[in-house]
């Protein structure tokens, strides 16, 4: 569970997923104190490296003529694991960091 570095408020996994994937709100805002929370540069690099995983898996499934129901199960497992892993990867900070 991530915490706001200003007030110590716990930020839930669901809030991170909802705000980053749903509303595309960046930076995140702490509910209690209103502090802007940024992703660390390392977190951004890792999360953007996860983006091509789904298209690569889809391409491999199409190339090897995998049956549709197996492909559906594989994609469902992949998406579920990404939703579980993503909030664990994210690290938050008060300062916006450069990528390079």
Tab-separated table of N, CA and C in Angstrom:
chain	number	residue	atom	x	y	z
A	1	UNK	N	0.845	-1.172	0.000
A	1	UNK	CA	0.000	0.000	0.000
A	1	UNK	C	0.897	1.244	0.000
A	2	UNK	N	0.653	2.153	-0.911
A	2	UNK	CA	1.434	3.380	-1.033
A	2	UNK	C	0.908	4.415	-0.047
A	3	UNK	N	1.804	5.302	0.387
A	3	UNK	CA	1.415	6.350	1.323
A	3	UNK	C	1.783	7.714	0.767
A	4	UNK	N	0.980	8.705	1.118
A	4	UNK	CA	1.292	10.096	0.797
A	4	UNK	C	2.471	10.513	1.672
A	5	UNK	N	3.481	11.108	1.072
A	5	UNK	CA	4.661	11.481	1.847
A	5	UNK	C	4.422	12.732	2.697
A	6	UNK	N	3.341	13.438	2.470
A	6	UNK	CA	3.046	14.627	3.280
A	6	UNK	C	2.268	14.286	4.538
A	7	UNK	N	1.155	13.570	4.371
A	7	UNK	CA	0.281	13.313	5.521
A	7	UNK	C	0.276	11.852	5.979
A	8	UNK	N	0.851	10.948	5.191
A	8	UNK	CA	0.876	9.537	5.571
A	8	UNK	C	-0.400	8.788	5.223
A	9	UNK	N	-1.300	9.415	4.498
A	9	UNK	CA	-2.549	8.768	4.085
A	9	UNK	C	-2.243	7.600	3.148
A	10	UNK	N	-2.866	6.453	3.407
A	10	UNK	CA	-2.670	5.289	2.550
A	10	UNK	C	-3.433	5.459	1.244
A	11	UNK	N	-2.770	5.154	0.160
A	11	UNK	CA	-3.382	5.250	-1.156
A	11	UNK	C	-3.610	3.832	-1.647
A	12	UNK	N	-4.852	3.513	-1.922
A	12	UNK	CA	-5.210	2.132	-2.246
A	12	UNK	C	-4.801	1.762	-3.671
A	13	UNK	N	-4.685	0.464	-3.885
A	13	UNK	CA	-4.362	-0.061	-5.205
A	13	UNK	C	-5.451	0.331	-6.212
A	14	UNK	N	-6.699	0.243	-5.775
A	14	UNK	CA	-7.820	0.557	-6.653
A	14	UNK	C	-7.778	2.027	-7.076
A	15	UNK	N	-7.418	2.925	-6.158
A	15	UNK	CA	-7.331	4.351	-6.486
A	15	UNK	C	-6.248	4.589	-7.543
A	16	UNK	N	-5.112	3.914	-7.411
A	16	UNK	CA	-4.033	4.083	-8.391
A	16	UNK	C	-4.481	3.602	-9.761
A	17	UNK	N	-5.128	2.445	-9.814
A	17	UNK	CA	-5.608	1.921	-11.093
A	17	UNK	C	-6.671	2.842	-11.678
A	18	UNK	N	-7.620	3.252	-10.860
A	18	UNK	CA	-8.728	4.080	-11.335
A	18	UNK	C	-8.231	5.420	-11.874
A	19	UNK	N	-7.331	6.059	-11.165
A	19	UNK	CA	-6.872	7.388	-11.568
A	19	UNK	C	-5.922	7.350	-12.756
A	20	UNK	N	-5.085	6.343	-12.845
A	20	UNK	CA	-4.119	6.315	-13.949
A	20	UNK	C	-4.708	5.735	-15.227
A	21	UNK	N	-5.555	4.738	-15.121
A	21	UNK	CA	-6.097	4.113	-16.314
A	21	UNK	C	-7.475	4.641	-16.696
A	22	UNK	N	-8.223	5.132	-15.733
A	22	UNK	CA	-9.579	5.593	-16.011
A	22	UNK	C	-9.651	7.049	-16.426
A	23	UNK	N	-9.301	7.912	-15.507
A	23	UNK	CA	-9.441	9.344	-15.759
A	23	UNK	C	-8.219	9.963	-16.424
A	24	UNK	N	-7.112	9.257	-16.418
A	24	UNK	CA	-5.849	9.772	-16.948
A	24	UNK	C	-5.419	11.027	-16.203
A	25	UNK	N	-5.676	11.044	-14.909
A	25	UNK	CA	-5.294	12.184	-14.077
A	25	UNK	C	-3.841	12.022	-13.646
A	26	UNK	N	-3.023	12.981	-14.036
A	26	UNK	CA	-1.636	12.954	-13.621
A	26	UNK	C	-1.233	14.372	-13.296
A	27	UNK	N	-0.734	14.656	-12.181
A	27	UNK	CA	-0.352	13.764	-11.095
A	27	UNK	C	-1.560	13.333	-10.265
A	28	UNK	N	-1.350	12.288	-9.473
A	28	UNK	CA	-2.377	11.853	-8.539
A	28	UNK	C	-2.496	12.894	-7.440
A	29	UNK	N	-3.645	12.973	-6.825
A	29	UNK	CA	-3.867	13.933	-5.744
A	29	UNK	C	-4.304	13.169	-4.505
A	30	UNK	N	-3.651	13.465	-3.379
A	30	UNK	CA	-4.012	12.835	-2.112
A	30	UNK	C	-5.404	13.308	-1.704
A	31	UNK	N	-6.252	12.378	-1.287
A	31	UNK	CA	-7.618	12.719	-0.890
A	31	UNK	C	-7.666	13.562	0.378
A	32	UNK	N	-6.718	13.316	1.294
A	32	UNK	CA	-6.771	13.987	2.580
A	32	UNK	C	-6.169	15.387	2.558
A	33	UNK	N	-4.943	15.521	2.022
A	33	UNK	CA	-4.257	16.810	2.113
A	33	UNK	C	-4.198	17.564	0.792
A	34	UNK	N	-4.536	16.934	-0.321
A	34	UNK	CA	-4.527	17.608	-1.615
A	34	UNK	C	-3.141	17.701	-2.251
A	35	UNK	N	-2.162	17.037	-1.675
A	35	UNK	CA	-0.791	17.055	-2.200
A	35	UNK	C	-0.730	16.316	-3.535
A	36	UNK	N	-0.008	16.893	-4.505
A	36	UNK	CA	0.183	16.225	-5.784
A	36	UNK	C	1.245	15.149	-5.620
A	37	UNK	N	0.941	13.964	-6.123
A	37	UNK	CA	1.851	12.824	-6.028
A	37	UNK	C	2.237	12.392	-7.437
A	38	UNK	N	3.533	12.360	-7.688
A	38	UNK	CA	4.057	12.008	-8.998
A	38	UNK	C	4.659	10.614	-8.956
A	39	UNK	N	4.691	9.952	-10.119
A	39	UNK	CA	5.389	8.685	-10.227
A	39	UNK	C	6.885	8.964	-10.315
A	40	UNK	N	7.679	8.071	-9.738
A	40	UNK	CA	9.123	8.216	-9.883
A	40	UNK	C	9.502	7.873	-11.323
A	41	UNK	N	10.679	8.313	-11.740
A	41	UNK	CA	11.136	8.049	-13.105
A	41	UNK	C	11.244	6.550	-13.358
A	42	UNK	N	11.709	5.826	-12.376
A	42	UNK	CA	11.841	4.367	-12.509
A	42	UNK	C	10.461	3.724	-12.703
A	43	UNK	N	9.474	4.188	-11.959
A	43	UNK	CA	8.123	3.642	-12.089
A	43	UNK	C	7.549	3.896	-13.476
A	44	UNK	N	7.782	5.101	-14.002
A	44	UNK	CA	7.276	5.415	-15.335
A	44	UNK	C	7.943	4.557	-16.400
A	45	UNK	N	9.249	4.375	-16.283
A	45	UNK	CA	9.948	3.554	-17.270
A	45	UNK	C	9.434	2.121	-17.258
A	46	UNK	N	9.244	1.565	-16.084
A	46	UNK	CA	8.762	0.190	-15.983
A	46	UNK	C	7.324	0.081	-16.496
A	47	UNK	N	6.472	1.029	-16.110
A	47	UNK	CA	5.075	0.938	-16.532
A	47	UNK	C	4.925	1.127	-18.039
A	48	UNK	N	5.736	1.996	-18.652
A	48	UNK	CA	5.665	2.151	-20.103
A	48	UNK	C	6.291	0.972	-20.835
A	49	UNK	N	7.169	0.236	-20.180
A	49	UNK	CA	7.716	-0.955	-20.822
A	49	UNK	C	6.701	-2.101	-20.811
A	50	UNK	N	5.682	-2.026	-19.970
A	50	UNK	CA	4.636	-3.045	-19.944
A	50	UNK	C	3.599	-2.853	-21.053
A	51	UNK	N	3.563	-1.690	-21.668
A	51	UNK	CA	2.555	-1.383	-22.687
A	51	UNK	C	2.612	-2.343	-23.873
A	52	UNK	N	3.781	-2.661	-24.428
A	52	UNK	CA	3.778	-3.540	-25.609
A	52	UNK	C	3.550	-5.023	-25.317
A	53	UNK	N	3.379	-5.398	-24.079
A	53	UNK	CA	3.211	-6.816	-23.748
A	53	UNK	C	1.952	-7.396	-24.393
A	54	UNK	N	0.833	-6.709	-24.273
A	54	UNK	CA	-0.430	-7.239	-24.811
A	54	UNK	C	-0.398	-7.380	-26.337
A	55	UNK	N	0.055	-6.374	-27.102
A	55	UNK	CA	0.118	-6.575	-28.557
A	55	UNK	C	1.064	-7.710	-28.978
A	56	UNK	N	2.175	-7.864	-28.266
A	56	UNK	CA	3.103	-8.948	-28.594
A	56	UNK	C	2.455	-10.303	-28.356
A	57	UNK	N	1.754	-10.437	-27.234
A	57	UNK	CA	1.066	-11.702	-26.936
A	57	UNK	C	-0.026	-11.974	-27.975
A	58	UNK	N	-0.784	-10.938	-28.331
A	58	UNK	CA	-1.819	-11.119	-29.359
A	58	UNK	C	-1.212	-11.558	-30.680
A	59	UNK	N	-0.108	-10.954	-31.057
A	59	UNK	CA	0.556	-11.322	-32.306
A	59	UNK	C	1.032	-12.768	-32.272
A	60	UNK	N	1.614	-13.181	-31.159
A	60	UNK	CA	2.061	-14.568	-31.042
A	60	UNK	C	0.898	-15.549	-31.091
A	61	UNK	N	-0.213	-15.188	-30.452
A	61	UNK	CA	-1.389	-16.061	-30.495
A	61	UNK	C	-1.928	-16.209	-31.913
A	62	UNK	N	-1.895	-15.114	-32.679
A	62	UNK	CA	-2.365	-15.171	-34.067
A	62	UNK	C	-1.401	-15.950	-34.961
A	63	UNK	N	-0.114	-15.780	-34.753
A	63	UNK	CA	0.875	-16.452	-35.594
A	63	UNK	C	0.852	-17.970	-35.429
A	64	UNK	N	0.601	-18.424	-34.210
A	64	UNK	CA	0.614	-19.859	-33.959
A	64	UNK	C	-0.767	-20.496	-34.030
A	65	UNK	N	-1.767	-19.757	-34.513
A	65	UNK	CA	-3.122	-20.264	-34.724
A	65	UNK	C	-3.676	-20.980	-33.485
A	66	UNK	N	-3.585	-20.294	-32.369
A	66	UNK	CA	-4.111	-20.809	-31.106
A	66	UNK	C	-5.642	-20.699	-31.155
A	67	UNK	N	-6.378	-21.712	-30.681
A	67	UNK	CA	-7.850	-21.623	-30.666
A	67	UNK	C	-8.334	-20.398	-29.882
A	68	UNK	N	-9.492	-19.896	-30.277
A	68	UNK	CA	-10.017	-18.658	-29.699
A	68	UNK	C	-10.215	-18.743	-28.191
A	69	UNK	N	-10.736	-19.844	-27.697
A	69	UNK	CA	-11.017	-19.922	-26.261
A	69	UNK	C	-9.721	-19.934	-25.442
A	70	UNK	N	-8.676	-20.558	-25.967
A	70	UNK	CA	-7.383	-20.544	-25.263
A	70	UNK	C	-6.789	-19.141	-25.299
A	71	UNK	N	-6.900	-18.482	-26.446
A	71	UNK	CA	-6.401	-17.109	-26.566
A	71	UNK	C	-7.143	-16.188	-25.603
A	72	UNK	N	-8.438	-16.374	-25.476
A	72	UNK	CA	-9.220	-15.562	-24.542
A	72	UNK	C	-8.792	-15.762	-23.102
A	73	UNK	N	-8.536	-17.012	-22.734
A	73	UNK	CA	-8.084	-17.304	-21.373
A	73	UNK	C	-6.708	-16.689	-21.126
A	74	UNK	N	-5.815	-16.803	-22.107
A	74	UNK	CA	-4.470	-16.226	-21.968
A	74	UNK	C	-4.546	-14.712	-21.810
A	75	UNK	N	-5.368	-14.060	-22.608
A	75	UNK	CA	-5.503	-12.594	-22.520
A	75	UNK	C	-6.129	-12.196	-21.193
A	76	UNK	N	-7.119	-12.935	-20.733
A	76	UNK	CA	-7.746	-12.648	-19.442
A	76	UNK	C	-6.746	-12.776	-18.298
A	77	UNK	N	-5.938	-13.828	-18.329
A	77	UNK	CA	-4.912	-14.009	-17.297
A	77	UNK	C	-3.873	-12.899	-17.373
A	78	UNK	N	-3.478	-12.527	-18.573
A	78	UNK	CA	-2.494	-11.453	-18.751
A	78	UNK	C	-3.009	-10.123	-18.218
A	79	UNK	N	-4.239	-9.768	-18.570
A	79	UNK	CA	-4.808	-8.501	-18.106
A	79	UNK	C	-4.990	-8.485	-16.591
A	80	UNK	N	-5.431	-9.595	-16.036
A	80	UNK	CA	-5.598	-9.681	-14.590
A	80	UNK	C	-4.258	-9.540	-13.878
A	81	UNK	N	-3.244	-10.196	-14.392
A	81	UNK	CA	-1.930	-10.094	-13.758
A	81	UNK	C	-1.359	-8.689	-13.886
A	82	UNK	N	-1.616	-7.991	-15.003
A	82	UNK	CA	-1.143	-6.614	-15.139
A	82	UNK	C	-1.836	-5.694	-14.134
A	83	UNK	N	-3.126	-5.898	-13.908
A	83	UNK	CA	-3.837	-5.080	-12.926
A	83	UNK	C	-3.362	-5.353	-11.506
A	84	UNK	N	-2.917	-6.568	-11.243
A	84	UNK	CA	-2.411	-6.903	-9.915
A	84	UNK	C	-0.989	-6.368	-9.729
A	85	UNK	N	-0.177	-6.477	-10.763
A	85	UNK	CA	1.224	-6.075	-10.674
A	85	UNK	C	1.408	-4.563	-10.733
A	86	UNK	N	0.632	-3.863	-11.551
A	86	UNK	CA	0.846	-2.439	-11.809
A	86	UNK	C	0.905	-1.583	-10.537
A	87	UNK	N	-0.048	-1.674	-9.617
A	87	UNK	CA	0.051	-0.836	-8.416
A	87	UNK	C	1.252	-1.173	-7.533
A	88	UNK	N	1.760	-2.388	-7.634
A	88	UNK	CA	2.937	-2.758	-6.851
A	88	UNK	C	4.201	-2.131	-7.418
A	89	UNK	N	4.223	-1.896	-8.709
A	89	UNK	CA	5.390	-1.314	-9.373
A	89	UNK	C	5.498	0.182	-9.097
A	90	UNK	N	4.357	0.836	-9.013
A	90	UNK	CA	4.319	2.290	-8.892
A	90	UNK	C	4.901	2.750	-7.560
A	91	UNK	N	5.766	3.748	-7.643
A	91	UNK	CA	6.283	4.424	-6.457
A	91	UNK	C	5.941	5.900	-6.613
A	92	UNK	N	5.494	6.515	-5.528
A	92	UNK	CA	5.048	7.899	-5.580
A	92	UNK	C	6.011	8.810	-4.837
A	93	UNK	N	6.086	10.054	-5.315
A	93	UNK	CA	6.931	11.059	-4.695
A	93	UNK	C	6.247	12.425	-4.817
A	94	UNK	N	6.679	13.398	-4.013
A	94	UNK	CA	6.109	14.744	-4.087
A	94	UNK	C	6.672	15.565	-5.224
A	95	UNK	N	7.851	15.209	-5.692
A	95	UNK	CA	8.533	15.984	-6.732
A	95	UNK	C	8.480	15.242	-8.063
A	96	UNK	N	8.276	16.021	-9.129
A	96	UNK	CA	8.284	15.407	-10.454
A	96	UNK	C	9.727	15.164	-10.862
A	97	UNK	N	10.022	13.941	-11.291
A	97	UNK	CA	11.381	13.569	-11.650
A	97	UNK	C	11.533	13.504	-13.154
A	98	UNK	N	12.740	13.794	-13.611
A	98	UNK	CA	13.034	13.669	-15.031
A	98	UNK	C	13.274	12.213	-15.382
A	99	UNK	N	12.990	11.874	-16.619
A	99	UNK	CA	13.181	10.505	-17.066
A	99	UNK	C	14.642	10.160	-17.291
A	100	UNK	N	15.420	11.152	-17.676
A	100	UNK	CA	16.806	10.870	-18.095
A	100	UNK	C	17.784	11.410	-17.095
